[in-house]
PDB file of C-alpha atoms in Angstrom:
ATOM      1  CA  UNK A  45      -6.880 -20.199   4.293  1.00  0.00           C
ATOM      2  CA  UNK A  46      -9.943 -19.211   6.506  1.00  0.00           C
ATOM      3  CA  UNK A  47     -10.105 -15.681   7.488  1.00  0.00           C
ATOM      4  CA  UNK A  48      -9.713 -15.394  11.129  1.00  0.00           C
ATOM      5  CA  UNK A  49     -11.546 -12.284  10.750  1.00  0.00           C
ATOM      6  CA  UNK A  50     -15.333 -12.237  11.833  1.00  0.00           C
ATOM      7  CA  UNK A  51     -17.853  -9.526  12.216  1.00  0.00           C
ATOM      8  CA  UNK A  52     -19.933 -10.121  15.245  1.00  0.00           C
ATOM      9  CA  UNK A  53     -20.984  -7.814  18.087  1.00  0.00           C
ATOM     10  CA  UNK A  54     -18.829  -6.201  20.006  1.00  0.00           C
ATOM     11  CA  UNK A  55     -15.576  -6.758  17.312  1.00  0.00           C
ATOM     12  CA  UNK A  56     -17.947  -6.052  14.379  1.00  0.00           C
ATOM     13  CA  UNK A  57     -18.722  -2.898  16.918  1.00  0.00           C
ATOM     14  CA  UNK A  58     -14.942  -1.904  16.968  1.00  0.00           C
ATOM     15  CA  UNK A  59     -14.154  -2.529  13.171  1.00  0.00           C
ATOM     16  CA  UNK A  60     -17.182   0.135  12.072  1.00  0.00           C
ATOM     17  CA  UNK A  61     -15.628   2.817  14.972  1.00  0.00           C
ATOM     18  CA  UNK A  62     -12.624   2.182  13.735  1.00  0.00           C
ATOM     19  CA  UNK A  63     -13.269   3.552   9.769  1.00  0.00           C
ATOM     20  CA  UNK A  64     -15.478   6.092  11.485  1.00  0.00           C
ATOM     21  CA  UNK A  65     -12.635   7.529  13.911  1.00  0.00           C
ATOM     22  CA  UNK A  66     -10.155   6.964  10.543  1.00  0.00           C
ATOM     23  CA  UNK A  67     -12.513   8.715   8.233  1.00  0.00           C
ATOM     24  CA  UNK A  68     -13.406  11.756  10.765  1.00  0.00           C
ATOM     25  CA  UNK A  69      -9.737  12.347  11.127  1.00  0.00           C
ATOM     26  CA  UNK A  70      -8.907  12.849   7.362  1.00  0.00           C
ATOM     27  CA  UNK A  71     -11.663  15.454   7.428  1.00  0.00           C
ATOM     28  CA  UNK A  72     -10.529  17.612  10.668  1.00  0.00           C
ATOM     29  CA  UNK A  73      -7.727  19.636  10.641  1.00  0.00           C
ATOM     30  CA  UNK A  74      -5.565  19.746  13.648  1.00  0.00           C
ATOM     31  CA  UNK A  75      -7.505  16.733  15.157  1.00  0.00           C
ATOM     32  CA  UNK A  76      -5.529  14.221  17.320  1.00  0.00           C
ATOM     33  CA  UNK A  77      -3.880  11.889  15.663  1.00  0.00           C
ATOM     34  CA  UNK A  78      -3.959   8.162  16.821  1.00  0.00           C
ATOM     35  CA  UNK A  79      -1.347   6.119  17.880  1.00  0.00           C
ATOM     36  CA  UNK A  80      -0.399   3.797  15.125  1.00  0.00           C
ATOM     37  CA  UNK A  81       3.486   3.278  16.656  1.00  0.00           C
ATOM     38  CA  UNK A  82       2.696  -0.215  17.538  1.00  0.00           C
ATOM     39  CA  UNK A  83       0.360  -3.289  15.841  1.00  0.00           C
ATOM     40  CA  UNK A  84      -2.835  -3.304  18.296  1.00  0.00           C
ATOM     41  CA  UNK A  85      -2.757  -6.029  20.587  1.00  0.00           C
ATOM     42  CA  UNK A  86      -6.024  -6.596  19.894  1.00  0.00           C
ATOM     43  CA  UNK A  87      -5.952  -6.677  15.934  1.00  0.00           C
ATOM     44  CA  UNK A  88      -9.593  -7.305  14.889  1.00  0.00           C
ATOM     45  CA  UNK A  89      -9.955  -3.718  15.718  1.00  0.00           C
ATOM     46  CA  UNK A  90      -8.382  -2.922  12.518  1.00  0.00           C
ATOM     47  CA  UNK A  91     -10.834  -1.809   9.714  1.00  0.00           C
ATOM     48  CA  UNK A  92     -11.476  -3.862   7.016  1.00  0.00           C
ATOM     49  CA  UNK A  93     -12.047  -7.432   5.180  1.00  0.00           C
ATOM     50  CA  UNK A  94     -10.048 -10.091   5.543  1.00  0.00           C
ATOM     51  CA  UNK A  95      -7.281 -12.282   7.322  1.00  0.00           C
ATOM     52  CA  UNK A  96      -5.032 -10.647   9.620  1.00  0.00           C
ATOM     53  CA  UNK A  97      -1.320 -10.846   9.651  1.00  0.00           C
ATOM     54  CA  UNK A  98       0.048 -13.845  11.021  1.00  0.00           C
ATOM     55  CA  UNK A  99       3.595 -13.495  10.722  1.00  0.00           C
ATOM     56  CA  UNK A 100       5.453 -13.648  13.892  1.00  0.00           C
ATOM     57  CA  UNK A 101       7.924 -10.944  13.253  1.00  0.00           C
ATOM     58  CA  UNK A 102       5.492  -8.525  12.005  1.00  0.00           C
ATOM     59  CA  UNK A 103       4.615  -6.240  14.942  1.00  0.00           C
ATOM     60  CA  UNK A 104       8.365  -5.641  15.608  1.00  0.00           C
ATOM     61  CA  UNK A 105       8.991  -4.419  12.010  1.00  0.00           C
ATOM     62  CA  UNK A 106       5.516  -2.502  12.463  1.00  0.00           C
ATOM     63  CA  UNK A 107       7.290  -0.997  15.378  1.00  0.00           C
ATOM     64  CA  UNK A 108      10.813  -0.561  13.788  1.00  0.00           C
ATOM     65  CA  UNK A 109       9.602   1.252  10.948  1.00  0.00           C
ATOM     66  CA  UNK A 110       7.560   4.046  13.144  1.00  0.00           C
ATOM     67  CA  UNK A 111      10.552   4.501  15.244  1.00  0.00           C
ATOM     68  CA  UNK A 112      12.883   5.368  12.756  1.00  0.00           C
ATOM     69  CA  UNK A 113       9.463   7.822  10.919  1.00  0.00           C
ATOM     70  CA  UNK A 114       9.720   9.483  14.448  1.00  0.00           C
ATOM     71  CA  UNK A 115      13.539   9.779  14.849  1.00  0.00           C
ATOM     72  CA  UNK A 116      13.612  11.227  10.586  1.00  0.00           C
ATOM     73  CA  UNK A 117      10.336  13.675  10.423  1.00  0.00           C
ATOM     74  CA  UNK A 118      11.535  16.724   8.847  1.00  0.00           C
ATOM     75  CA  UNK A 119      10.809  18.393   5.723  1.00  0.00           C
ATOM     76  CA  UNK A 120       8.218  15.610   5.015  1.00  0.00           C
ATOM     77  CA  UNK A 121       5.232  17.432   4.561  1.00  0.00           C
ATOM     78  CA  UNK A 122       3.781  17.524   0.971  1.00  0.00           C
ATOM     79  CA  UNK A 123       5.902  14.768  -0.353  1.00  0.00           C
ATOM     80  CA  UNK A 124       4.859  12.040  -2.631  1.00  0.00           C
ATOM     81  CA  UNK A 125       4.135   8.865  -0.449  1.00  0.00           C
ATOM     82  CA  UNK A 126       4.873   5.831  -1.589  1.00  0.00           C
ATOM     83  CA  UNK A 127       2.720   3.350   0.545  1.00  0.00           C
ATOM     84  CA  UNK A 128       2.616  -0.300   0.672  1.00  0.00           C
ATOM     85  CA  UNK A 129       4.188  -3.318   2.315  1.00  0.00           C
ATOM     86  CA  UNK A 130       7.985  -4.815   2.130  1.00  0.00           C
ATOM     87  CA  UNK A 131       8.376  -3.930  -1.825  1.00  0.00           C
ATOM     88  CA  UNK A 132       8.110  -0.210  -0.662  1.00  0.00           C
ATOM     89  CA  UNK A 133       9.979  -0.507   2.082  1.00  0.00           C
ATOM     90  CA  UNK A 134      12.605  -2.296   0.515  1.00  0.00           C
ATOM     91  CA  UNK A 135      12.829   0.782  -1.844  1.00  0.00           C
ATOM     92  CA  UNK A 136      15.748   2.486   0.123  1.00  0.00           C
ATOM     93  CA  UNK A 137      17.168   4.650  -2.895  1.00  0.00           C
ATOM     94  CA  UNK A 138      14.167   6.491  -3.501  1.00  0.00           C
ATOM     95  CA  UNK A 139      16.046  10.043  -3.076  1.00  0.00           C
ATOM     96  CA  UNK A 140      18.451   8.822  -5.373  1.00  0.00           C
ATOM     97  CA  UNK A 141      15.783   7.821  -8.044  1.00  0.00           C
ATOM     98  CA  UNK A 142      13.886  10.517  -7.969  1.00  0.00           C
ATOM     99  CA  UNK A 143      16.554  13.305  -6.871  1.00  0.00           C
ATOM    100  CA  UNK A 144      14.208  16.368  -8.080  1.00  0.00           C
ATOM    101  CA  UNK A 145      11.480  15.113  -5.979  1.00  0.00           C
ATOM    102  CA  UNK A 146      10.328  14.676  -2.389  1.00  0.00           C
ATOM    103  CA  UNK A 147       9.424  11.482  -1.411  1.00  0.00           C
ATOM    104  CA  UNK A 148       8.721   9.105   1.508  1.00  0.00           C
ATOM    105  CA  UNK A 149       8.702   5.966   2.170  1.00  0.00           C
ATOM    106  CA  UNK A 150       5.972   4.207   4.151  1.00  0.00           C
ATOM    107  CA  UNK A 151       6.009   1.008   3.514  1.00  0.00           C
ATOM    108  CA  UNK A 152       6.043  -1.753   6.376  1.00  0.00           C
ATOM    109  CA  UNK A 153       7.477  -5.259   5.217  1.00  0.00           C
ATOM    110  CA  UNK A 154       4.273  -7.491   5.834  1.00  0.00           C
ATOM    111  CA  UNK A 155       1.449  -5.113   5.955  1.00  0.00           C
ATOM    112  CA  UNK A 156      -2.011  -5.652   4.745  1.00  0.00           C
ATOM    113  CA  UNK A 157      -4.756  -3.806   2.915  1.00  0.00           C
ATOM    114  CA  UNK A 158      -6.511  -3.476   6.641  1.00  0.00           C
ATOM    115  CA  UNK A 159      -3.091  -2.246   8.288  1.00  0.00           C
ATOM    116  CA  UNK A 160      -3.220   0.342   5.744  1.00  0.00           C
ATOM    117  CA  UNK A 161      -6.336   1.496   6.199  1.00  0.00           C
ATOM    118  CA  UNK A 162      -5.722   1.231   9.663  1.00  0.00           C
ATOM    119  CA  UNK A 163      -2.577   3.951   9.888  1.00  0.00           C
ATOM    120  CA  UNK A 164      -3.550   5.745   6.766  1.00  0.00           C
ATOM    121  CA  UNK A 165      -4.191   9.021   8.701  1.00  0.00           C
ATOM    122  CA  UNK A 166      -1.209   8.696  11.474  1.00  0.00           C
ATOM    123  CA  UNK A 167       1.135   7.671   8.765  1.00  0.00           C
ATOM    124  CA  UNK A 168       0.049   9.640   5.090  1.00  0.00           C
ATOM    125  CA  UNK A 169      -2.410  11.911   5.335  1.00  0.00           C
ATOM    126  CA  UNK A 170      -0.464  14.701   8.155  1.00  0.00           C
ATOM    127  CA  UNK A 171       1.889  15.012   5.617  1.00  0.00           C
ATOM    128  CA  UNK A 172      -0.529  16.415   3.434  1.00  0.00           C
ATOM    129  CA  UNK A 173       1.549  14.922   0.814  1.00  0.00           C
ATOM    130  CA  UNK A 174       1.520  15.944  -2.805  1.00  0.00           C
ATOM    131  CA  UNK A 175       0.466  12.696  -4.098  1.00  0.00           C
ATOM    132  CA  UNK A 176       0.763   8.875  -3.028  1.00  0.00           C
ATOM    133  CA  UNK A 177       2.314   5.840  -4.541  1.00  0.00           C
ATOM    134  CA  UNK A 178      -0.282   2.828  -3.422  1.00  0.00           C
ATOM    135  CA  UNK A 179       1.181  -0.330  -3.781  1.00  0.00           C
ATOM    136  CA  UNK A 180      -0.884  -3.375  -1.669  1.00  0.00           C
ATOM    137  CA  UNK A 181      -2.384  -6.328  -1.775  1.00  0.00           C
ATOM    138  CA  UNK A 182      -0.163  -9.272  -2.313  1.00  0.00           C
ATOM    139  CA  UNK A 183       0.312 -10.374   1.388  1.00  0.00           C
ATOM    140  CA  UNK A 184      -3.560 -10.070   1.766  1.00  0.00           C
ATOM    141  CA  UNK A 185      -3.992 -13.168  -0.898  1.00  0.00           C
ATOM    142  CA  UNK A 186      -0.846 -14.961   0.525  1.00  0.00           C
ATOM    143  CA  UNK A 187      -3.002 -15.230   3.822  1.00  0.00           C
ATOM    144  CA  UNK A 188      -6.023 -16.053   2.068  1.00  0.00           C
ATOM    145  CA  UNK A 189      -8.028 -12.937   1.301  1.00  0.00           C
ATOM    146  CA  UNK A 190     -10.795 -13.367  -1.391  1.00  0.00           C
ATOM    147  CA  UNK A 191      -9.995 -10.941  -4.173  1.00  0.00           C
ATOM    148  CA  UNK A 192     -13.155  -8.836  -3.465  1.00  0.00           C
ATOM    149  CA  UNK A 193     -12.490  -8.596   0.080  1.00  0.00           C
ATOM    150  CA  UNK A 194      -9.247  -6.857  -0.778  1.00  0.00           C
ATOM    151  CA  UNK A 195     -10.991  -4.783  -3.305  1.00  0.00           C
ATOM    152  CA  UNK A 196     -13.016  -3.236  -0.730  1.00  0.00           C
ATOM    153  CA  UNK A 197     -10.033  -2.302   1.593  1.00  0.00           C
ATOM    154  CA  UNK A 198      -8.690  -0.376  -1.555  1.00  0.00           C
ATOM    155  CA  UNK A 199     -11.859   1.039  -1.945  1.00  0.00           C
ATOM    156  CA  UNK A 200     -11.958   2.016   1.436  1.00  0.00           C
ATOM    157  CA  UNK A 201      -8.486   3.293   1.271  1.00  0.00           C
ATOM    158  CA  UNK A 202      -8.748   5.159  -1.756  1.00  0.00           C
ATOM    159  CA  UNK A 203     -11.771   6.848  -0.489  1.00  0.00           C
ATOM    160  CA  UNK A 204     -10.028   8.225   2.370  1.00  0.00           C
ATOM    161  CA  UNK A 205      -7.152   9.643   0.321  1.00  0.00           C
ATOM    162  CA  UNK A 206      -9.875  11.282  -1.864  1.00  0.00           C
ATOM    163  CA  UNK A 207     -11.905  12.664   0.791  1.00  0.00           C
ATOM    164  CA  UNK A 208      -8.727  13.780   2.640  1.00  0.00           C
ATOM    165  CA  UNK A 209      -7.582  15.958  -0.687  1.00  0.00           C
ATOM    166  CA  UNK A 210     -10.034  15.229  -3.790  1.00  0.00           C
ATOM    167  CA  UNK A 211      -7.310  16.604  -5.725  1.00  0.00           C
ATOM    168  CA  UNK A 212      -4.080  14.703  -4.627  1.00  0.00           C
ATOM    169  CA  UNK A 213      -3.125  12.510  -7.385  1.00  0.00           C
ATOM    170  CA  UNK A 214      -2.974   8.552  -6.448  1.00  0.00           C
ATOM    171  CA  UNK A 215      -1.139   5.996  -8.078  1.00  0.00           C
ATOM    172  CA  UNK A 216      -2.259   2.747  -7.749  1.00  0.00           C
ATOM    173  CA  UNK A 217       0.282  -0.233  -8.961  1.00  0.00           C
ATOM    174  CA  UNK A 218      -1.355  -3.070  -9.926  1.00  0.00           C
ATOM    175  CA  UNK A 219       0.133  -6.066  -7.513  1.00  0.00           C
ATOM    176  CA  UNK A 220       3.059  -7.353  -9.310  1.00  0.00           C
ATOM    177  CA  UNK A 221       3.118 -11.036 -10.487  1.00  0.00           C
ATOM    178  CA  UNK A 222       4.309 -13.949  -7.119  1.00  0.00           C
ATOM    179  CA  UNK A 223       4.187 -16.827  -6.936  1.00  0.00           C
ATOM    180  CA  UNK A 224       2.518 -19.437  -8.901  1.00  0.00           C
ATOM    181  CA  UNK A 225      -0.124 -20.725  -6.532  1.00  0.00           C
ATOM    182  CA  UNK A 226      -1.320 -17.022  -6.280  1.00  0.00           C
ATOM    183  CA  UNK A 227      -1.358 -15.789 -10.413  1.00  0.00           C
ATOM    184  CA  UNK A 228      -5.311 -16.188 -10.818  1.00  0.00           C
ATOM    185  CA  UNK A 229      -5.776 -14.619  -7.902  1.00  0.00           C
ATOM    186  CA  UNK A 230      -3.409 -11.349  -8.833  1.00  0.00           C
ATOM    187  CA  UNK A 231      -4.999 -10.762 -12.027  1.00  0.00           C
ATOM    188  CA  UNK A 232      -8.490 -10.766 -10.258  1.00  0.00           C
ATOM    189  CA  UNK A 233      -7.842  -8.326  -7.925  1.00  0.00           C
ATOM    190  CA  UNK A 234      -6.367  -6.206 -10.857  1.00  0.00           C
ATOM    191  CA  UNK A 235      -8.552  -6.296 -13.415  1.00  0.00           C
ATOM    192  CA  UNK A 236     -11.332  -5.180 -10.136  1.00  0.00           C
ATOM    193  CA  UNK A 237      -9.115  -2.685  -8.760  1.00  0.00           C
ATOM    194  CA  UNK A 238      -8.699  -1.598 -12.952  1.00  0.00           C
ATOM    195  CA  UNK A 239     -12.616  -1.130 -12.732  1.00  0.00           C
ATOM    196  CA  UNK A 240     -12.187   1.248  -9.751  1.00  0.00           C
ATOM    197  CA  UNK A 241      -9.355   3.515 -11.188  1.00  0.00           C
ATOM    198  CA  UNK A 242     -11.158   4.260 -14.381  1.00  0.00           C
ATOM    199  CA  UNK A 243     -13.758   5.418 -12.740  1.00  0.00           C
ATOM    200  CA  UNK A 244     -12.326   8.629 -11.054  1.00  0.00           C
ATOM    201  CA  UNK A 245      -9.644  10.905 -12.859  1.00  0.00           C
ATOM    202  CA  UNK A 246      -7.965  11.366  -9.820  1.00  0.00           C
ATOM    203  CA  UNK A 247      -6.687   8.193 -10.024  1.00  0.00           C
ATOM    204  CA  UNK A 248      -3.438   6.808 -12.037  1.00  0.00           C
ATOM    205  CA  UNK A 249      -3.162   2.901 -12.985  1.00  0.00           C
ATOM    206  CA  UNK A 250       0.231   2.547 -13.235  1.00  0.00           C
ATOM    207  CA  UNK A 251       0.733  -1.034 -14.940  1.00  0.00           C
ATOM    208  CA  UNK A 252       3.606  -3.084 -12.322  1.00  0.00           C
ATOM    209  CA  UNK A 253       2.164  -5.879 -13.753  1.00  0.00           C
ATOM    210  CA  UNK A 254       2.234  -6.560 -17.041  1.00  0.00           C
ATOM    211  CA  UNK A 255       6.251  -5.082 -16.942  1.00  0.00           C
ATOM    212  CA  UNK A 256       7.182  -8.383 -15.155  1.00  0.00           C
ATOM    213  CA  UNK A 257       4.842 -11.400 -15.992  1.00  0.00           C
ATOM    214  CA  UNK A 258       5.876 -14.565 -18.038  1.00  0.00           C
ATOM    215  CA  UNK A 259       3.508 -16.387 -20.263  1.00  0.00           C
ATOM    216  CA  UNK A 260       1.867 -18.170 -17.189  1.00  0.00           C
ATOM    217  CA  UNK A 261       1.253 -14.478 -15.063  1.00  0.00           C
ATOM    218  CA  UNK A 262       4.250 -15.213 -12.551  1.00  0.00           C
ATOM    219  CA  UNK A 263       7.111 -13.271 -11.989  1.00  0.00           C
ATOM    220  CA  UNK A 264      10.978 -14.275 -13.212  1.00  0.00           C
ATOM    221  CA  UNK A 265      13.641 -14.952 -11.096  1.00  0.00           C
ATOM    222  CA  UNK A 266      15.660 -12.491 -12.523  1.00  0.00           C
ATOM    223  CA  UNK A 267      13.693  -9.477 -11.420  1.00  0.00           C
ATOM    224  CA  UNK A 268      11.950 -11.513  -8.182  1.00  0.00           C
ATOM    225  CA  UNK A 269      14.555 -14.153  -6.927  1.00  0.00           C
ATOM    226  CA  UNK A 270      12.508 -15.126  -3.879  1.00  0.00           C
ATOM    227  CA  UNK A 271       9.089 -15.270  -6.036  1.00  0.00           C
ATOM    228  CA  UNK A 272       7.901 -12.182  -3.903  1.00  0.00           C
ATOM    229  CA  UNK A 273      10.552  -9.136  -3.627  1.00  0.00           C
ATOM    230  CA  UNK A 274      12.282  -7.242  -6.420  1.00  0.00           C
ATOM    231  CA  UNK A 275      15.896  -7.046  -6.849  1.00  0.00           C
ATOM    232  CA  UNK A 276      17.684  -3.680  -8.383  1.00  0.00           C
ATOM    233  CA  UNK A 277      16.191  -5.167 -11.783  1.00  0.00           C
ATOM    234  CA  UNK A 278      12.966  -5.372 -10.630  1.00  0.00           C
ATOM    235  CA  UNK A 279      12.944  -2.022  -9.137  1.00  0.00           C
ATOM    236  CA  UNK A 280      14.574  -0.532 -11.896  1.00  0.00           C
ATOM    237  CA  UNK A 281      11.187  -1.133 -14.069  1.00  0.00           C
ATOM    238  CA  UNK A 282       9.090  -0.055 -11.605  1.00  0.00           C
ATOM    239  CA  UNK A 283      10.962   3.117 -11.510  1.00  0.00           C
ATOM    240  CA  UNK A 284      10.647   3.839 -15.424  1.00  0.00           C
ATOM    241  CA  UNK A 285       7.038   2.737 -15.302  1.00  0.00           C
ATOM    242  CA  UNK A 286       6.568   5.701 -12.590  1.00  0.00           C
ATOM    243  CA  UNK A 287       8.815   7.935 -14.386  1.00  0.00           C
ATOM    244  CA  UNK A 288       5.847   9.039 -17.136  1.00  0.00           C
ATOM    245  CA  UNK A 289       3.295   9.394 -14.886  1.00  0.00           C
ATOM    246  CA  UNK A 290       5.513  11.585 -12.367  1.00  0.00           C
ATOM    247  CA  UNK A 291       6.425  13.855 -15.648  1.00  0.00           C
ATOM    248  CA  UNK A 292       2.951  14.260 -16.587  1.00  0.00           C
ATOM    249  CA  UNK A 293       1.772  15.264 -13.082  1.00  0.00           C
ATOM    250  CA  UNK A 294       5.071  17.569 -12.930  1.00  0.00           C
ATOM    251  CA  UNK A 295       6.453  15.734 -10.100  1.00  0.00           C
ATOM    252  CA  UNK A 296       9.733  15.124 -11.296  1.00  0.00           C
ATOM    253  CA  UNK A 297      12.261  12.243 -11.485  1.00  0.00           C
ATOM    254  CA  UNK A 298      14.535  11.612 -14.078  1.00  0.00           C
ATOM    255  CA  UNK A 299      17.403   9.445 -12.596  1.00  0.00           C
ATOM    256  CA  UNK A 300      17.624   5.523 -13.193  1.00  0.00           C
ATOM    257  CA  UNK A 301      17.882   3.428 -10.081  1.00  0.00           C
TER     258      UNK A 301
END
């Protein structure tokens, strides 16, 4: 799939003010925060490589999920953020999980490596939150993305998360296994993003890979019965590969899903 996404003039222009105004926010407190609430009209504003989101129904669940982050905002700040796309989101018994620790979920069925990036601030970062769960990248190669495109979005993400609190732990989940068509692709992007982690203690690799892939790198119907979303299977091993790392950082979480 061709990116729809090009940088020339005036949208190449908006893209670069974009990271700027993103990046300038992490780093001032008490700064206005920008309206993320709904999907930009314009979307080649957003920062970042890559296709855009295509998906018809995308900008209402964009919408649907900030409403209900307005309507439930208290006693959010310095959680543990798990961020991502429809897996997270679709993790609705995260309190029950992890009952001995604060988290919230910001995950928007659909999203991208460049929505992200583009409500990282508006959505994570005023919560000052105690340490994120970064799951992302699979609908980016569904649409098309080139591995290293992606790779740079998590760079760019990752940065900001750093710069925002260079000592706010990060997980990063490696993408979990898909469909067929996309397996080559997956374990690209992995074994770059792997290059990245290693690099900088304050990041944790937490393998949501390796957990769930057959012989030929795709995921089992058992655990994924739509080839893309995990059932209560599914999420039960990402939960227990979390559970160590949470326990080493002293963050707490001890219940199976």
């Amino acid at each position: 799939m061709k990116s729809p996404f090009k940088l020339r003039s005036v949208p190449s222009f908006l893209a670069l003010l974009s990271v700027i105004v993103l990046l300038a926010g992490c780093k001032t407190n008490g700064a206005p925060v920008p309206d993320v609430s709904h999907y930009p009209v314009d979307a080649t504003v957003l920062p970042g490589k890559g296709p855009l989101q295509t998906w018809s129904g995308f900008t209402n669940v964009w919408a649907d999920c900030h409403a209900a982050w307005q309507r439930d905002t208290n006693n959010e700040t310095g959680a543990v953020v798990f961020l991502g796309d429809s897996i997270t989101q679709g993790w609705n018994s995260l309190a029950k999980v992890f009952p001995d620790m604060k988290a919230v979920n910001r995950g928007i069925g659909g999203d991208t490596t460049r929505g992200v990036l583009y409500r990282l601030n508006a959505d994570v970062l005023v919560l000052k939150p105690t340490a994120v769960v970064l799951l992302i990248g699979i609908n980016d190669l569904g649409l098309g993305a080139k591995p290293e495109d992606v790779v740079d979005n998590i760079k760019a993400i990752l940065s900001a998360l750093r710069q925002s609190n260079p000592h706010m732990p990060v997980i990063v989940c490696k993408v979990m296994p898909s469909k067929h068509d996309l397996a080559g692709k997956i374990e690209q992007l992995n074994a770059l993003v792997d290059e990245i982690v290693k690099s900088n203690p304050q990041f944790i690799r937490c393998d949501t890979w390796s957990i769930y892939a057959n012989e030929n790198g795709n995921c089992k119907r058992e655990e994924f019965p739509d080839l893309l979303h995990p059932n209560a299977i599914g999420y039960a091993k990402w939960a227990n590969a979390l559970k160590p790392i949470f326990a080493k950082l002293n963050l707490g979480a001890e219940k199976a899903p």
